[in-house]
Amino acid sequence: MHDLFSATSTPSTNSCSTTQYDINAVTVLNTTSQPNALAFDAYDNLYLSDSTVRVYKYALLNNTLSDGTLVIPITDPTSNVGGSTLSQIGQVLALFLDRTTNTIYLSDTGLYCLTNPCSSYSNNYRVLEWPLNGASAGTTVAGSNGAGLELNQIGSSYGLYVDSSGALFVSDVSYHRVTKWLRNSIIGIVAAGNGIAGSTLEQLNSPQGVWVDGSGNLLVADTLNHRVVKWTNNATSGIVIAGGQGQGSYSVQLNAPTGIIVDDYENLFILDAGNQRIMRYSRGSSFGVTIFGGSNDNGFGTVANSMIDERLIFSPAIAILSLFVVEEDITICVVVLDSIRCRKRSQ
């Protein structure tokens, strides 16, 4: 497998020139609480975390979701009161679902109420691994030692990724870094950033979305630096692969990107939240193409902080990629359809 976004690479000649994009979003879910993050399992079930210290499961059929079923925690919390035992959660800010193990990872790092009425608050600052087999409790796989810069600590995280080896990557918006947690490890490894907010290539500023490509490179949505940065394994500095030309709305600029996805065709999709749009960067391209949005009239608001994909493969030549965006300020999920009619580039 090769590097998707090498600085020396050239754009793919097989660029899916007949790709078609819907210009309108479809609302698939309205919620009464603030949604935080989404994940899909292998059976087209959607998992949603929200501000009520719960994770719900919805079945998806023809862009329509069933009624939600509470899956985490097993016991419905009273009056949205969270907790810190392994059978409880606080506010979950990010999700990642490992389809090979049918396990969901929860960024249990958000603020939650300890009492009802809510007079005191807490944060768990941990990531839980929770099997989706009716398990009544999760396992701590990162953090749970308070917020801080020590290697056994994390702050608030809006981005999780688990690679093929089982290593967990945690973006840390509080401490401006991404840490990597190997299986069964009690301390993390700094994979990107140096813990100090800044704009040099050694630094990050409030990173959110993360992705690991087929070559093991870490891609980071460096949110307040308005760029996406690639960090190779054991690197001490990153390489800008999108944005980095100042905050703005031109095709070479981004505005507070919060989510990233790389598809099977080596396209990089960026949730460019501040510009209310989704950008696509083809492999090796120095500029992006707006495939959806650009205004609140046909897109989403500026507080969209999570994007996931669900792929339906009909043949080697035809596929549908749906991008789901969770939006905090008006509490909807929207879907963008990308009909790809070309063959995957040979490896």
Coordinates of C-alpha atoms in Angstrom, one line a residue:
M1 CA 0.0 0.0 0.0
H2 CA 1.4 3.4 -0.9
D3 CA 1.3 6.8 0.7
L4 CA -2.0 8.5 -0.3
F5 CA -0.7 12.1 0.1
S6 CA 3.0 12.1 -0.5
A7 CA 4.4 15.5 -1.1
T8 CA 6.2 14.2 -4.2
S9 CA 3.2 12.2 -5.6
T10 CA 1.3 13.2 -8.7
P11 CA -2.4 13.2 -9.1
S12 CA -4.0 10.0 -10.1
T13 CA -5.0 9.7 -13.7
N14 CA -8.0 7.7 -12.8
S15 CA -9.9 10.6 -11.1
C16 CA -13.5 9.4 -11.4
S17 CA -14.4 12.2 -13.8
T18 CA -18.0 11.1 -13.9
T19 CA -18.5 11.3 -10.1
Q20 CA -21.8 12.9 -9.3
Y21 CA -22.7 14.7 -6.1
D22 CA -26.1 15.5 -4.6
I23 CA -26.5 19.2 -4.1
N24 CA -28.9 18.9 -1.2
A25 CA -28.6 17.2 2.1
V26 CA -31.2 14.7 3.5
T27 CA -32.1 15.1 7.1
V28 CA -32.1 11.5 8.5
L29 CA -32.5 12.3 12.2
N30 CA -33.6 15.2 14.4
T31 CA -32.8 14.9 18.1
T32 CA -34.1 16.7 21.1
S33 CA -30.6 16.7 22.7
Q34 CA -27.3 17.8 21.4
P35 CA -25.7 15.1 19.3
N36 CA -21.9 14.7 19.5
A37 CA -20.6 11.8 17.4
L38 CA -21.6 9.0 15.0
A39 CA -20.4 5.6 14.0
F40 CA -21.6 2.8 11.8
D41 CA -21.3 -1.0 12.3
A42 CA -21.1 -3.6 9.5
Y43 CA -24.9 -4.0 9.5
D44 CA -25.8 -0.4 8.7
N45 CA -26.6 0.4 12.3
L46 CA -25.8 3.9 13.3
Y47 CA -24.6 4.8 16.8
L48 CA -25.1 8.3 18.1
S49 CA -23.7 9.8 21.3
D50 CA -25.3 12.9 22.7
S51 CA -25.3 15.3 25.6
T52 CA -27.6 13.1 27.7
V53 CA -24.7 10.8 28.6
R54 CA -26.1 8.0 26.4
V55 CA -25.2 6.2 23.2
Y56 CA -28.1 5.1 21.0
K57 CA -28.4 2.6 18.2
Y58 CA -30.5 3.2 15.0
A59 CA -31.1 0.9 12.1
L60 CA -30.6 2.7 8.7
L61 CA -32.8 1.8 5.7
N62 CA -33.1 4.0 2.6
N63 CA -31.7 7.0 4.4
T64 CA -34.4 6.5 7.1
L65 CA -33.5 5.7 10.7
S66 CA -35.5 3.5 13.1
D67 CA -36.3 4.7 16.6
G68 CA -33.2 4.7 18.8
T69 CA -32.3 2.0 21.3
L70 CA -30.2 2.7 24.3
V71 CA -27.0 0.6 24.1
I72 CA -24.6 2.4 26.5
P73 CA -24.9 2.4 29.4
I74 CA -27.0 -0.7 29.9
T75 CA -29.0 1.0 32.7
D76 CA -30.7 4.2 31.6
P77 CA -29.1 7.0 33.7
T78 CA -31.5 9.0 35.9
S79 CA -32.0 12.6 34.8
N80 CA -28.9 12.6 32.5
V81 CA -26.5 12.1 35.5
G82 CA -23.2 10.5 34.4
G83 CA -20.6 8.6 36.3
S84 CA -17.1 7.3 36.3
T85 CA -17.4 3.6 36.9
L86 CA -16.8 1.3 34.0
S87 CA -20.5 0.7 33.6
Q88 CA -21.2 4.4 33.4
I89 CA -20.2 7.2 31.0
G90 CA -20.0 10.9 30.9
Q91 CA -20.6 13.0 27.8
V92 CA -19.0 11.1 24.8
L93 CA -17.5 13.5 22.3
A94 CA -16.2 11.0 19.7
L95 CA -16.9 7.5 18.6
F96 CA -15.0 4.9 16.5
L97 CA -16.4 1.5 15.7
D98 CA -14.0 -1.4 14.9
R99 CA -16.0 -3.6 12.6
T100 CA -13.5 -6.5 12.8
T101 CA -14.2 -6.9 16.5
N102 CA -17.6 -5.3 16.7
T103 CA -16.3 -3.0 19.4
I104 CA -17.0 0.7 19.9
Y105 CA -14.5 3.2 21.3
L106 CA -15.9 6.1 23.2
S107 CA -14.2 9.4 23.9
D108 CA -15.6 9.8 27.4
T109 CA -14.0 13.2 27.8
G110 CA -17.0 15.7 27.9
L111 CA -18.5 17.5 30.9
Y112 CA -21.4 15.8 32.6
C113 CA -23.6 16.4 35.6
L114 CA -23.0 14.5 38.9
T115 CA -26.3 15.4 40.5
N116 CA -29.9 16.1 39.8
P117 CA -30.6 19.0 39.7
C118 CA -27.2 19.6 38.1
S119 CA -25.2 21.5 40.7
S120 CA -21.8 19.9 40.2
Y121 CA -19.9 18.6 37.2
S122 CA -17.1 16.3 36.3
N123 CA -15.0 14.9 33.4
N124 CA -13.7 11.4 33.0
Y125 CA -10.9 12.2 30.5
R126 CA -10.7 8.6 29.2
V127 CA -11.4 6.4 26.2
L128 CA -13.5 3.3 26.8
E129 CA -13.5 0.2 24.6
W130 CA -17.0 -1.3 24.8
P131 CA -18.0 -4.6 23.1
L132 CA -21.3 -4.4 21.2
N133 CA -22.5 -7.8 22.4
G134 CA -24.7 -6.7 25.3
A135 CA -21.7 -6.0 27.6
S136 CA -22.6 -4.1 30.7
A137 CA -19.2 -2.3 31.1
G138 CA -16.3 -1.1 29.1
T139 CA -12.5 -1.2 29.5
T140 CA -10.3 1.9 29.8
V141 CA -7.8 2.0 27.0
A142 CA -6.5 5.6 27.3
G143 CA -6.4 8.2 30.0
S144 CA -8.6 8.0 33.2
N145 CA -5.9 9.9 35.1
G146 CA -7.3 13.4 35.0
A147 CA -6.6 16.0 32.3
G148 CA -3.0 16.8 31.6
L149 CA 0.2 16.5 29.5
E150 CA 1.6 13.4 31.2
L151 CA 1.6 10.4 28.8
N152 CA -1.0 8.6 30.9
Q153 CA -3.4 11.5 30.5
I154 CA -5.6 13.1 27.9
G155 CA -7.9 16.1 27.7
S156 CA -11.0 16.6 25.7
S157 CA -11.1 14.6 22.4
Y158 CA -13.2 15.0 19.3
G159 CA -11.4 12.4 17.2
L160 CA -10.6 8.7 17.6
Y161 CA -9.1 6.2 15.1
V162 CA -8.1 2.6 15.6
D163 CA -5.7 1.2 12.9
S164 CA -5.4 -2.4 11.6
S165 CA -2.9 -3.3 14.4
G166 CA -5.4 -2.2 17.1
A167 CA -3.4 1.0 18.0
L168 CA -5.7 3.8 19.2
F169 CA -5.1 7.4 18.1
V170 CA -6.6 10.1 20.3
S171 CA -6.8 13.7 19.2
D172 CA -6.5 16.1 22.1
V173 CA -8.1 19.5 21.6
S174 CA -7.1 20.6 25.1
Y175 CA -3.4 19.8 24.8
H176 CA -2.8 20.3 21.1
R177 CA -1.5 16.8 20.3
V178 CA -2.4 13.4 19.1
T179 CA -1.4 10.4 21.3
K180 CA -1.1 6.8 20.2
W181 CA -2.0 4.0 22.6
L182 CA -0.8 0.5 21.8
R183 CA -3.0 -2.5 22.8
N184 CA -2.8 -3.2 26.6
S185 CA -0.6 -0.1 27.2
I186 CA -1.2 2.2 30.1
I187 CA 0.7 5.1 28.6
G188 CA 0.4 6.8 25.3
I189 CA 3.0 7.9 22.7
V190 CA 3.0 11.4 21.2
A191 CA 2.2 10.9 17.5
A192 CA 1.7 14.5 16.5
G193 CA 2.1 17.9 18.1
N194 CA 4.2 18.9 21.1
G195 CA 1.5 19.8 23.6
I196 CA 1.9 23.6 22.9
A197 CA -0.6 25.4 20.7
G198 CA 1.1 26.9 17.7
S199 CA 1.3 27.0 13.9
T200 CA 4.8 25.6 13.2
L201 CA 5.0 22.1 11.6
E202 CA 6.0 20.7 15.0
Q203 CA 2.8 22.0 16.5
L204 CA -1.0 21.7 16.4
N205 CA -3.8 24.0 17.5
S206 CA -6.9 22.3 18.9
P207 CA -6.9 19.2 16.6
Q208 CA -10.1 17.3 16.1
G209 CA -10.5 14.7 13.3
V210 CA -7.9 12.0 12.8
W211 CA -7.3 9.2 10.2
V212 CA -4.6 6.7 9.5
D213 CA -3.9 5.8 5.8
G214 CA -2.8 2.5 4.4
S215 CA 0.9 3.4 4.8
G216 CA 0.4 4.1 8.5
N217 CA 0.6 7.9 8.1
L218 CA -1.5 9.9 10.6
L219 CA -3.7 12.6 9.1
V220 CA -4.9 15.3 11.5
A221 CA -7.5 18.0 11.1
D222 CA -5.5 20.8 12.7
T223 CA -8.6 22.8 13.4
L224 CA -7.5 26.3 14.5
N225 CA -4.5 26.3 12.1
H226 CA -7.0 25.8 9.3
R227 CA -5.2 22.9 7.7
V228 CA -4.8 19.1 7.5
V229 CA -1.4 17.8 8.4
K230 CA 0.2 14.4 7.7
W231 CA 2.6 12.9 10.3
T232 CA 4.6 9.9 9.3
N233 CA 5.5 7.3 12.0
N234 CA 7.9 8.6 14.6
A235 CA 8.0 12.1 12.9
T236 CA 8.7 15.2 14.9
S237 CA 7.0 17.5 12.4
G238 CA 4.1 17.3 10.0
I239 CA 3.5 18.0 6.3
V240 CA 0.6 20.2 5.2
I241 CA -1.6 18.3 2.7
A242 CA -4.6 20.6 2.6
G243 CA -5.1 24.2 3.6
G244 CA -2.4 26.0 5.5
Q245 CA -2.9 29.1 3.4
G246 CA -4.6 31.1 6.1
Q247 CA -8.2 31.0 7.2
G248 CA -10.5 31.5 4.3
S249 CA -12.9 30.1 1.7
Y250 CA -10.8 29.8 -1.4
S251 CA -10.1 26.4 -2.9
V252 CA -6.6 26.3 -1.3
Q253 CA -7.9 27.4 2.1
L254 CA -9.9 25.9 5.0
N255 CA -11.7 27.4 7.9
A256 CA -11.7 25.3 11.2
P257 CA -11.8 21.8 9.7
T258 CA -13.1 19.3 12.1
G259 CA -13.4 15.9 10.4
I260 CA -11.5 13.9 7.7
I261 CA -12.1 10.7 5.7
V262 CA -10.0 9.0 3.1
D263 CA -12.1 6.8 0.7
D264 CA -11.2 3.7 -1.3
Y265 CA -10.4 5.9 -4.3
E266 CA -7.7 7.9 -2.3
N267 CA -9.8 11.0 -2.1
L268 CA -9.5 13.1 1.1
F269 CA -12.8 14.5 2.3
I270 CA -12.6 17.4 4.8
L271 CA -15.5 18.6 6.9
D272 CA -14.6 22.3 6.6
A273 CA -17.0 23.4 9.3
G274 CA -16.2 27.1 9.4
N275 CA -17.0 27.4 5.7
Q276 CA -20.1 25.1 6.1
R277 CA -18.9 22.8 3.4
I278 CA -17.3 19.4 2.5
M279 CA -14.1 19.6 0.4
R280 CA -12.6 16.8 -1.6
Y281 CA -8.9 16.7 -2.3
S282 CA -7.8 14.2 -5.0
R283 CA -4.5 12.4 -4.4
G284 CA -1.6 14.8 -4.9
S285 CA -3.8 17.8 -5.4
S286 CA -2.8 21.2 -3.9
F287 CA -6.4 22.5 -3.9
G288 CA -9.8 21.2 -3.0
V289 CA -13.2 21.0 -4.7
T290 CA -16.3 21.9 -2.8
I291 CA -18.6 18.9 -3.2
F292 CA -21.3 20.0 -0.8
G293 CA -22.5 23.2 1.0
G294 CA -20.8 26.5 1.2
S295 CA -23.8 28.3 2.8
N296 CA -26.3 27.6 5.6
D297 CA -29.1 27.6 3.0
N298 CA -28.1 24.2 1.5
G299 CA -25.5 23.0 3.9
F300 CA -25.0 22.9 7.6
G301 CA -24.0 25.3 10.4
T302 CA -20.5 26.1 11.6
V303 CA -20.7 23.8 14.6
A304 CA -20.4 20.5 12.7
N305 CA -17.7 18.5 14.4
S306 CA -18.1 14.9 13.3
M307 CA -18.2 13.2 9.9
I308 CA -18.4 9.5 9.1
D309 CA -18.8 7.5 5.9
E310 CA -21.0 4.5 4.9
R311 CA -20.2 2.7 1.6
L312 CA -22.5 0.6 -0.4
I313 CA -20.6 -1.4 -3.1
F314 CA -22.8 -2.5 -6.0
S315 CA -20.0 -3.7 -8.4
P316 CA -16.3 -3.1 -8.9
A317 CA -17.3 0.0 -11.0
I318 CA -20.2 1.5 -9.0
A319 CA -20.4 2.5 -5.4
I320 CA -22.3 4.9 -3.2
L321 CA -20.4 6.8 -0.6
S322 CA -22.7 8.5 2.0
L323 CA -21.1 11.1 4.2
F324 CA -23.0 11.7 7.5
V325 CA -22.4 14.9 9.4
V326 CA -23.5 15.6 13.0
E327 CA -24.3 19.2 13.7
E328 CA -24.5 20.5 17.3
D329 CA -26.3 23.8 16.9
I330 CA -29.5 22.6 15.1
T331 CA -29.1 18.9 16.1
I332 CA -29.4 17.1 12.7
C333 CA -27.6 14.5 10.8
V334 CA -27.2 15.1 7.1
V335 CA -26.2 12.8 4.3
V336 CA -24.4 13.6 1.1
L337 CA -24.4 11.0 -1.7
D338 CA -21.3 10.6 -3.9
S339 CA -22.0 8.2 -6.8
I340 CA -18.6 6.9 -8.0
R341 CA -18.7 5.4 -11.5
C342 CA -15.1 4.3 -12.1
R343 CA -12.8 1.5 -11.2
K344 CA -10.6 1.7 -8.2
R345 CA -7.0 2.6 -9.1
S346 CA -4.8 -0.5 -9.1
Q347 CA -2.5 -0.8 -6.0

